[in-house]
mmCIF file of C-alpha atoms and ligand atoms in Angstrom:
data_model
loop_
_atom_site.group_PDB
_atom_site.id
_atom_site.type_symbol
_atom_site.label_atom_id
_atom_site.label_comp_id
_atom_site.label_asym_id
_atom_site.label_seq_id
_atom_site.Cartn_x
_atom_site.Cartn_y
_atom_site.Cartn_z
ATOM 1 C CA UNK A 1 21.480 110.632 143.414
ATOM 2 C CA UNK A 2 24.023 108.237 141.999
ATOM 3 C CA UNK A 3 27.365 108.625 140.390
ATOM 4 C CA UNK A 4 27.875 109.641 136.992
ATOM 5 C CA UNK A 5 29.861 105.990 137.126
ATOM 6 C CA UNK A 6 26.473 104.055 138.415
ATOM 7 C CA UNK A 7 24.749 105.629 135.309
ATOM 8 C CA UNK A 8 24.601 103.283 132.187
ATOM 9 C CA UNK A 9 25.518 104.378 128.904
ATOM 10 C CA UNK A 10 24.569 103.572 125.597
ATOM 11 C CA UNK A 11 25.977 104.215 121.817
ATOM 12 C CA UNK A 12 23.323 105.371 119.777
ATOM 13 C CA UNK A 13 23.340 106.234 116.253
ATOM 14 C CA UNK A 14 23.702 110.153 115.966
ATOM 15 C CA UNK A 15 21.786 110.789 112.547
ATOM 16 C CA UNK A 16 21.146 108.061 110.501
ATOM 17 C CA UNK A 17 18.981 104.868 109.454
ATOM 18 C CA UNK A 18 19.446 103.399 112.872
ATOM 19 C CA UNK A 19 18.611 106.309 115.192
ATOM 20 C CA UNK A 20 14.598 106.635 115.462
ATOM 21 C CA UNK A 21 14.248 103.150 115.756
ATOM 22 C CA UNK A 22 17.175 102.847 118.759
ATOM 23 C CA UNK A 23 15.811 105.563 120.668
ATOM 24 C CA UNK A 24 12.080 104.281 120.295
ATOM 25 C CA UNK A 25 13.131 100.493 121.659
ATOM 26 C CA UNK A 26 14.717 101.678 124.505
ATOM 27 C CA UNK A 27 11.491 104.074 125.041
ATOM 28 C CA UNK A 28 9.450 101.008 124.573
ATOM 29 C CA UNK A 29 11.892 99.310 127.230
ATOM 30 C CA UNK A 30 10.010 102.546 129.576
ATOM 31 C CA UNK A 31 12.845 104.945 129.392
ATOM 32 C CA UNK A 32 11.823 108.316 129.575
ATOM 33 C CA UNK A 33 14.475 110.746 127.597
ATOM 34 C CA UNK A 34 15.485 114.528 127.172
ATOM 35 C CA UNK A 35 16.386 114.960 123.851
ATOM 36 C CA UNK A 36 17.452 118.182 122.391
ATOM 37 C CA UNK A 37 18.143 118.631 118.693
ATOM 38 C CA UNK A 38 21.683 119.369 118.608
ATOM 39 C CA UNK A 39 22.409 117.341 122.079
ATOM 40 C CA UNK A 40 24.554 114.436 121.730
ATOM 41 C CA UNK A 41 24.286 113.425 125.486
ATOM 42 C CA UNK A 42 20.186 112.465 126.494
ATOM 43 C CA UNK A 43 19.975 112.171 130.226
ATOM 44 C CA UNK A 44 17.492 109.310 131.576
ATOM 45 C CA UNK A 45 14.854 110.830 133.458
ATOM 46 C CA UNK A 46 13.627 107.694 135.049
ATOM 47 C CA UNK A 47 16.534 105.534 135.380
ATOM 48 C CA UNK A 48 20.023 105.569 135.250
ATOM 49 C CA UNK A 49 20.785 105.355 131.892
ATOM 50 C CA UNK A 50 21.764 107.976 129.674
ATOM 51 C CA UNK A 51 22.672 107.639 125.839
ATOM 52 C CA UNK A 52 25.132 109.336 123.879
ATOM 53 C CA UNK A 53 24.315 110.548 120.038
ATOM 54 C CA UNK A 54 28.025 109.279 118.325
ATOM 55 C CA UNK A 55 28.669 108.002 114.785
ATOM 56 C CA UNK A 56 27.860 104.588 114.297
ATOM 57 C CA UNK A 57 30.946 104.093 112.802
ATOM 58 C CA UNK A 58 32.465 104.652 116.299
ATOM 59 C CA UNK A 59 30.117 102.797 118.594
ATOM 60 C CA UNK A 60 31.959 99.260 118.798
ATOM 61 C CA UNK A 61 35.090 101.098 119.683
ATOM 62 C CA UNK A 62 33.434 103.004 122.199
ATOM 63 C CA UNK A 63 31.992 99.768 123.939
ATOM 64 C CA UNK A 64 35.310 98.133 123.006
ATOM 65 C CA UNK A 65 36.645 101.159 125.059
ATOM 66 C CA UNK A 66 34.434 101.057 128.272
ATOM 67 C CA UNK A 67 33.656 104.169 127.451
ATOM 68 C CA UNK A 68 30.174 103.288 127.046
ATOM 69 C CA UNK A 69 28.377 100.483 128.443
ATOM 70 C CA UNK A 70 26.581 99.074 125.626
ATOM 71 C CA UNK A 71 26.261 100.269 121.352
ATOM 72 C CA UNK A 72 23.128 99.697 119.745
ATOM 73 C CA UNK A 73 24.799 99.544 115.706
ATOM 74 C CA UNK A 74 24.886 97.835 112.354
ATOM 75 C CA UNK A 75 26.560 93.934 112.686
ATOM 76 C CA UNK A 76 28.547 95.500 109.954
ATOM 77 C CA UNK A 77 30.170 98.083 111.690
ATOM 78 C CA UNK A 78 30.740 95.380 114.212
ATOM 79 C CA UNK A 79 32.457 93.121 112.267
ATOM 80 C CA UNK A 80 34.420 95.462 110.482
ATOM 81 C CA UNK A 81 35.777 96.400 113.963
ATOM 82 C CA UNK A 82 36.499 93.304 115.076
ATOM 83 C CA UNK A 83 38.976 92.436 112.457
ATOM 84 C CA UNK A 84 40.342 95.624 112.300
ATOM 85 C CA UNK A 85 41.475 95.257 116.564
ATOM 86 C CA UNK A 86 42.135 91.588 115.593
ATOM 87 C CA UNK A 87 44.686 93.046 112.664
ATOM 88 C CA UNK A 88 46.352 94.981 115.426
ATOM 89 C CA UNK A 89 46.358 92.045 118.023
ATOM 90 C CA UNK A 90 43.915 93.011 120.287
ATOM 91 C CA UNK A 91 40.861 90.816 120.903
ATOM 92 C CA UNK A 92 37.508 93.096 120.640
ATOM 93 C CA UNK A 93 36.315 93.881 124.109
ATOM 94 C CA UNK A 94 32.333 93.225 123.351
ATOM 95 C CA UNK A 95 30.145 91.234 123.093
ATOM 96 C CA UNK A 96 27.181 90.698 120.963
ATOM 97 C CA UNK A 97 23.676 90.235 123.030
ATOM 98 C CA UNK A 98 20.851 90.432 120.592
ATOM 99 C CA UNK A 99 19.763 91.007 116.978
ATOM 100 C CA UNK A 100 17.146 93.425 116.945
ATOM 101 C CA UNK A 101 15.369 92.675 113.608
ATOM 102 C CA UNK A 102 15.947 96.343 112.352
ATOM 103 C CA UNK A 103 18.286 98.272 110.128
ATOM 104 C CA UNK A 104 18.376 95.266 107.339
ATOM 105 C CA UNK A 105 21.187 95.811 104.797
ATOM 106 C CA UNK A 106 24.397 93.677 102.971
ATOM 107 C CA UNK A 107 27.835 94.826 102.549
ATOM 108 C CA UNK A 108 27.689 94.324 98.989
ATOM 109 C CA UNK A 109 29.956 94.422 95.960
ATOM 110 C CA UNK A 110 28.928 96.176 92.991
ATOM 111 C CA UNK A 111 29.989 97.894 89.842
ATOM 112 C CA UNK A 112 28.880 100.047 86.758
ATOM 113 C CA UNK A 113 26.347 98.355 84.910
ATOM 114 C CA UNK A 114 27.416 95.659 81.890
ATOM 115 C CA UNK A 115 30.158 95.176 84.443
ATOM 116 C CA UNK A 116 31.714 91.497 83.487
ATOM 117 C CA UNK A 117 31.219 89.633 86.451
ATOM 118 C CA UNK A 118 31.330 85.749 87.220
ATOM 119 C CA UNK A 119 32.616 84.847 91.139
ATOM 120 C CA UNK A 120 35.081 86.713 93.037
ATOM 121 C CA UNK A 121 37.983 85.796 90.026
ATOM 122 C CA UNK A 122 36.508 88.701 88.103
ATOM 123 C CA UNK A 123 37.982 91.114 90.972
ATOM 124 C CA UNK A 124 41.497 89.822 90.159
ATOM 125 C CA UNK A 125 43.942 92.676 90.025
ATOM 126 C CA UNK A 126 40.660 95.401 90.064
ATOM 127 C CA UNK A 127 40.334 98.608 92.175
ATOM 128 C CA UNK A 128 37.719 98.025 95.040
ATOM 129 C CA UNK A 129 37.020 101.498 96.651
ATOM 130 C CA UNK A 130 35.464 100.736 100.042
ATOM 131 C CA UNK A 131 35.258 102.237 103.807
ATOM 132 C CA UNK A 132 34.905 98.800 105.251
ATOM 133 C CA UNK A 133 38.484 98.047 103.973
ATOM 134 C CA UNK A 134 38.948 94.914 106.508
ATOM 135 C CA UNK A 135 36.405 92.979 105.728
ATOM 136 C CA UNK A 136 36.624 93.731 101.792
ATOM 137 C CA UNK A 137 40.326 92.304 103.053
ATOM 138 C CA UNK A 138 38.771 89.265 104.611
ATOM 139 C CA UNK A 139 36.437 88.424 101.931
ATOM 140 C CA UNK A 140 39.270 88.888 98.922
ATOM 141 C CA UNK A 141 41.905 86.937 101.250
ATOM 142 C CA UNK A 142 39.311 84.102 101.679
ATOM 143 C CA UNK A 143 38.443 83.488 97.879
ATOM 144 C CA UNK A 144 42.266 83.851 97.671
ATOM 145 C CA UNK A 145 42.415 87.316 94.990
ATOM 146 C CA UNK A 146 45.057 90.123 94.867
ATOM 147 C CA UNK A 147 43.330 93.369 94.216
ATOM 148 C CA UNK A 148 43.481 96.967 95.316
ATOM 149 C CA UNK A 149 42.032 98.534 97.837
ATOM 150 C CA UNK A 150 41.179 101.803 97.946
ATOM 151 C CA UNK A 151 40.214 103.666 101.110
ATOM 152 C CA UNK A 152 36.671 106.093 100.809
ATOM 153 C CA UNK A 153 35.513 107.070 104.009
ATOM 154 C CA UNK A 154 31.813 108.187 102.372
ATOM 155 C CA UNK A 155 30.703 108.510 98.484
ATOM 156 C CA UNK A 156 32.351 105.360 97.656
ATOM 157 C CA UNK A 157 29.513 105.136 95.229
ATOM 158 C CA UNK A 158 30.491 107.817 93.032
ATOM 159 C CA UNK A 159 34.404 106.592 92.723
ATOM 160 C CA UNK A 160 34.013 104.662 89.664
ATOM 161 C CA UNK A 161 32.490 107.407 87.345
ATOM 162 C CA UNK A 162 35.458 109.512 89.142
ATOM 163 C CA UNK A 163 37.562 106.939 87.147
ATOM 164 C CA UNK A 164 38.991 106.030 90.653
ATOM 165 C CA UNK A 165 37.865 102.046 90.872
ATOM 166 C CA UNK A 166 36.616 99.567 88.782
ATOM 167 C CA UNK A 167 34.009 98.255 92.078
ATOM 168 C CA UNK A 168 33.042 99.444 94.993
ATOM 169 C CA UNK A 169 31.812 97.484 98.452
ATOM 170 C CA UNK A 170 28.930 99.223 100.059
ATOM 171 C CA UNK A 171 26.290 99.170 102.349
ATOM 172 C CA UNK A 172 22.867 98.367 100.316
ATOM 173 C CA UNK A 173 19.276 99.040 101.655
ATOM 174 C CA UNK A 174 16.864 99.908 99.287
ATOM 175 C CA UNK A 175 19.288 99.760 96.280
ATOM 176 C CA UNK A 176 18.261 103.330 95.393
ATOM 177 C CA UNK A 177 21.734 104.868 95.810
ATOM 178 C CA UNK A 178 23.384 102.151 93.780
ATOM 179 C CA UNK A 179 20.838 102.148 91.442
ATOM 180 C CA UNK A 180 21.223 106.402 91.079
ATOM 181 C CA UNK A 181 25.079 105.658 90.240
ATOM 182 C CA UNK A 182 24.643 103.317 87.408
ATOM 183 C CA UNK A 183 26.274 100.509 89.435
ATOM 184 C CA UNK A 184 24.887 97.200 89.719
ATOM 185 C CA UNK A 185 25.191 94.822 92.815
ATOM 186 C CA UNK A 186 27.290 91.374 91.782
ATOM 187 C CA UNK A 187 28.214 89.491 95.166
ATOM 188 C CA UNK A 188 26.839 90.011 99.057
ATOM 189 C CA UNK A 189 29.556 89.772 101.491
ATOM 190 C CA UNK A 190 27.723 90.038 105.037
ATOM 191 C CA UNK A 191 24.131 90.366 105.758
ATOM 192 C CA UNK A 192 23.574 93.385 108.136
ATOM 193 C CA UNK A 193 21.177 94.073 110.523
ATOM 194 C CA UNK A 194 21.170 96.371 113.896
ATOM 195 C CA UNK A 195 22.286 94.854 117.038
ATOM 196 C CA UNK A 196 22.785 95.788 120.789
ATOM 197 C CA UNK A 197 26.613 94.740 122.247
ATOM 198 C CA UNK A 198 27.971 94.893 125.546
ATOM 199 C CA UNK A 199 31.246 95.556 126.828
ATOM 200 C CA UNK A 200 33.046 93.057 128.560
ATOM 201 C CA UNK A 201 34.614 95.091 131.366
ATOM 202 C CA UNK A 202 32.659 94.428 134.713
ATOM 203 C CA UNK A 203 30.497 96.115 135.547
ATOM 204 C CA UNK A 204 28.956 95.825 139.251
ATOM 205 C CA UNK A 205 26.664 94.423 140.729
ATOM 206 C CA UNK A 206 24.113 97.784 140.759
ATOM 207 C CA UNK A 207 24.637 98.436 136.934
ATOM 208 C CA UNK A 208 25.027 95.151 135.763
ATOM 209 C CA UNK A 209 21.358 94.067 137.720
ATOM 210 C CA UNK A 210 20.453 97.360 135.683
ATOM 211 C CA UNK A 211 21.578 96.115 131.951
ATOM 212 C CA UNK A 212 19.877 92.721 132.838
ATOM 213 C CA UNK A 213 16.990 94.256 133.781
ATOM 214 C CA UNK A 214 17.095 96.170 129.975
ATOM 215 C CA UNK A 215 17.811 93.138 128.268
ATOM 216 C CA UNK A 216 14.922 90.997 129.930
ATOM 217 C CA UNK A 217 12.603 94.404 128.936
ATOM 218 C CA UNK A 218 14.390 94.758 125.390
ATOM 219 C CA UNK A 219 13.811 91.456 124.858
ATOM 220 C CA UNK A 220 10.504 91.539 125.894
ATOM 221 C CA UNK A 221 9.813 94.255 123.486
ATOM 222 C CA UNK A 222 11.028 92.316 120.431
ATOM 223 C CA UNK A 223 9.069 89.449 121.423
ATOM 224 C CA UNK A 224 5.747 91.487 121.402
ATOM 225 C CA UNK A 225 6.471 93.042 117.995
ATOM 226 C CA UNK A 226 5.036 90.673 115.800
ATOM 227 C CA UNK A 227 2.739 89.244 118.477
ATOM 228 C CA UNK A 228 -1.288 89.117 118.612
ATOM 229 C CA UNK A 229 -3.301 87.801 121.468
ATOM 230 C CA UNK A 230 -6.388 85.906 119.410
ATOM 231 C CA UNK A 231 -9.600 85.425 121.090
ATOM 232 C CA UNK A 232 -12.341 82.899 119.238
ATOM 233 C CA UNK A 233 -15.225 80.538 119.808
ATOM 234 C CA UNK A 234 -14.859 77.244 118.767
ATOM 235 C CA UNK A 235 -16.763 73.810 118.538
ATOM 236 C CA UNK A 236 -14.682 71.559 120.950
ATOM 237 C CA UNK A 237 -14.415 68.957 118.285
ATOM 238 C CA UNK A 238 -12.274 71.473 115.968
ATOM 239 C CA UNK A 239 -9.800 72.417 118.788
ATOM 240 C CA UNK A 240 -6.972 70.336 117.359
ATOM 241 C CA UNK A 241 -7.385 71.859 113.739
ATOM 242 C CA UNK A 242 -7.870 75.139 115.278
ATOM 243 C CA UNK A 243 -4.832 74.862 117.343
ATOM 244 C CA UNK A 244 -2.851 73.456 114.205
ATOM 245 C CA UNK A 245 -3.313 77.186 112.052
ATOM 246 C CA UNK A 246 -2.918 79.473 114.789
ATOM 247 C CA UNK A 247 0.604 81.262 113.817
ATOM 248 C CA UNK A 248 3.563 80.218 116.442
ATOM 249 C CA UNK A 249 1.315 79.825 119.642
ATOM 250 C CA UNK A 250 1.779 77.651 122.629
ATOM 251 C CA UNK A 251 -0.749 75.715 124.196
ATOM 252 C CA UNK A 252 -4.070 78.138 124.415
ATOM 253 C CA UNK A 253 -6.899 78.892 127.175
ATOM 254 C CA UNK A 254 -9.351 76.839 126.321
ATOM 255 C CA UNK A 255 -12.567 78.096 128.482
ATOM 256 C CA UNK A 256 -16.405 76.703 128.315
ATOM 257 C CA UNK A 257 -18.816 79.003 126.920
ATOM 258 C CA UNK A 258 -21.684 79.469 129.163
ATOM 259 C CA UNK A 259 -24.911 77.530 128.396
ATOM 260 C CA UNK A 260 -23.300 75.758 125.423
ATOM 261 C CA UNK A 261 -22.543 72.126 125.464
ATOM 262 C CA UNK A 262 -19.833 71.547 122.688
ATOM 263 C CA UNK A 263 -19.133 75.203 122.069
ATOM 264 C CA UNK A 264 -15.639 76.893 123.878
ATOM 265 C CA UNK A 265 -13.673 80.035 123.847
ATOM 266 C CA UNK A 266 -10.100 79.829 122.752
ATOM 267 C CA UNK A 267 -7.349 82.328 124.031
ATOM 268 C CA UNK A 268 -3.962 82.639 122.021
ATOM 269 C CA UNK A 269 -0.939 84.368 122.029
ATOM 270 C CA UNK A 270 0.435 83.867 118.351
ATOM 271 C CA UNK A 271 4.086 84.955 118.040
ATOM 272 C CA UNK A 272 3.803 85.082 114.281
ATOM 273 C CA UNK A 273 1.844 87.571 111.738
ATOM 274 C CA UNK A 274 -1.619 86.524 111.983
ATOM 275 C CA UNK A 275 -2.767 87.494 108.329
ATOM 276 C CA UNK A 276 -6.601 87.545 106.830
ATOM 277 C CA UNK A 277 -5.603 84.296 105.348
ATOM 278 C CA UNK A 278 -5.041 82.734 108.926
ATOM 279 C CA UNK A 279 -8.407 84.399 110.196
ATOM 280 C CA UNK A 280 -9.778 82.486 107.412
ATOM 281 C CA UNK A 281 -9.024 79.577 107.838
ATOM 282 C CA UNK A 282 -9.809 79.541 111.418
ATOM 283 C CA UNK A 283 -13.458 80.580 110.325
ATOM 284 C CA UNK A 284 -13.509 77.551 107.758
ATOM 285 C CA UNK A 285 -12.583 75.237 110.596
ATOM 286 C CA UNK A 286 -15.936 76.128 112.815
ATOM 287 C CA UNK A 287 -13.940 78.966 114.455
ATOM 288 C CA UNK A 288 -16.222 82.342 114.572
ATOM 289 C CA UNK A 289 -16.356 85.394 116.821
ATOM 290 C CA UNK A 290 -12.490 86.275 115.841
ATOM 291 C CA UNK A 291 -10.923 88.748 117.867
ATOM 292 C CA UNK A 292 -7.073 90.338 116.905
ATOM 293 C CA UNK A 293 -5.268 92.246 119.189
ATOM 294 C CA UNK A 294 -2.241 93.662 119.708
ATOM 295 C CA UNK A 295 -0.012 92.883 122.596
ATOM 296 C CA UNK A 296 2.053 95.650 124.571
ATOM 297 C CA UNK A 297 4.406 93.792 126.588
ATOM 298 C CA UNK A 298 5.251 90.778 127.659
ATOM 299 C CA UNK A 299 7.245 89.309 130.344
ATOM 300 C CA UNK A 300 8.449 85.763 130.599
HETATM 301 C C1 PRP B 1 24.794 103.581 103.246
HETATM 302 C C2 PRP B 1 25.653 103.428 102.008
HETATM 303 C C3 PRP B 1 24.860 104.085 100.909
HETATM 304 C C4 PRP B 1 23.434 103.965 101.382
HETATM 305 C C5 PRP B 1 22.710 102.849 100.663
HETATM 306 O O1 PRP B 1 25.161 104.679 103.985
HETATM 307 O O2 PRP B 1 26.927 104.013 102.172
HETATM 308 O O3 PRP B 1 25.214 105.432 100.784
HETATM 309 O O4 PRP B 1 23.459 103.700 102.786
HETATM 310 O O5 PRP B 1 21.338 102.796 101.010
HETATM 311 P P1 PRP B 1 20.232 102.468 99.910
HETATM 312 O O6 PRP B 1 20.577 101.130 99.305
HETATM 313 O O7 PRP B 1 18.944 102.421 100.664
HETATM 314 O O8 PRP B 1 20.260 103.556 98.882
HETATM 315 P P2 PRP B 1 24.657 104.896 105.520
HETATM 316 O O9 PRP B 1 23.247 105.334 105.539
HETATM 317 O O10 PRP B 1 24.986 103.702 106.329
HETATM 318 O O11 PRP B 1 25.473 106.149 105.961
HETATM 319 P P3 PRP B 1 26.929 106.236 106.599
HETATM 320 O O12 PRP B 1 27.826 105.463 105.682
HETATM 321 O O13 PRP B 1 27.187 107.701 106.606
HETATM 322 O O14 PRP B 1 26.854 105.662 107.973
HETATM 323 ZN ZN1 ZN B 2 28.225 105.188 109.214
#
């Protein structure tokens, strides 16, 4: 068996927005998981990677740390610790690898409704309450305003009925918790989505073959998601119509159908959402026998 050391390691979010859809990419990537309720450690069964249940809040410093291998968090969180280690003077030891088109949000600033609000000038001299106090910091320093900041580490949305700020700079989502505290969203300052980063300690040549070998699967995985393999029949004349709707595909199998002179089969991977509208259209350019289906994995 190998070292605890040759094992890989990954950040996932403990309980949160984030955590199904973490553990179910890397499952897709074919790892095969123990996972107990209360656990925060899930051994790999079928490779050598193991995952550890943490805050999100912590996973950049964690990978930062070389404590584990790779994070799979909000670019918020990210970004928030970057310029916090880049306020102390140290440079951020990770680095970003992919977007993974999950976890959509904005750090956004809001306040309670009728709030008078015209550009970041309106914040002048205000109290901001805020967890992600550097890059509130960053945004206020950059539009060149002095106001107060005032640390929350959670329920930052309740603060101003509290009488404790006049805004507060939050994560938003659906809206729903803003919208349940009266406050109304005036400004984005970063759009958020959940990404995978990688320290930048080195590490081997065994595990490092191992993380490419994830990221070539992982990215594999996010290729397929919105993918469809078409299937059609086609007169040959239409081909270059045909070809022109399907939905991000590169050049298709084109194939002869058997004891037809003009009439072919067409083969397509489309790397867009193939909707009814595109099946139409196909259908009103000659195209007919229309097969849809999904695709499981791909490899490039
Ligand atoms: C964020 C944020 C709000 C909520 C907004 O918390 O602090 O409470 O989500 O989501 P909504 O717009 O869909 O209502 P998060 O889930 O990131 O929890 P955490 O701060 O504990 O990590
Ligand atoms: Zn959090």
């Amino acid at each position: 068996m190998e070292s605890q050391a040759q094992r890989v390691k990954i950040a996932v979010q403990k309980s949160g927005r984030l955590t199904e859809h973490s553990i179910d990419l890397l499952q897709r990537c074919g790892l095969k998981i123990t996972r107990s309720k209360d656990s925060l450690f899930c051994y790999g069964e079928n490779m050598p990677v193991d995952l550890l249940l943490v805050r999100d809040d912590d996973i950049p410093q964690l990978v930062a740390d070389d404590i584990c291998d790779m994070g799979i968090c909000g670019l918020n969180i990210v970004e928030e610790t970057r310029l916090k280690l880049a306020a102390s003077g140290t440079n951020a030891l990770f680095k970003q690898v992919f977007e993974l088109d999950f976890g959509h949000c904005r750090l956004a600033l809001a306040g309670p409704k009728g709030t008078h609000f015209d550009g970041p000038d309106s914040l002048k001299n205000k109290r901001i309450a805020t967890s992600y106090t550097n890059l509130l910091r960053n945004y206020l320093k950059l539009n060149s305003i002095s106001a107060e900041i005032v640390y929350f580490s959670g329920a930052v949305e309740i603060t101003p009925q509290l009488g404790k700020a006049d805004f507060v700079c939050d994560l938003v989502s659906t809206g729903s918790t803003l919208a349940a505290n009266g406050l109304v969203e005036v400004a984005t300052l970063l759009e958020s989505e959940a990404i995978i980063i990688q320290t930048q300690a080195p590490l081997g040549d065994a595990k490092q073959g191992l993380v490419d070998r994830l990221l070539q699967r992982l990215d594999g995985v996010l290729q397929v998601r919105e993918s469809k393999y078409i299937m059609l029949h086609a007169p040959r004349h239409a081909l270059l119509e045909i070809q022109a709707l399907l939905p991000g595909a590169e050049a298709p199998t084109v194939l002869p159908l058997e004891g037809t002179d003009d009439r072919v089969a067409v083969h397509a991977v489309c790397r867009e959402t193939v909707f009814w509208e595109t099946l139409e259209n196909l259908k009103a350019a000659g195209a007919s026998s229309l097969l849809v289906l999904p695709v499981e994995k791909m490899l490039a």
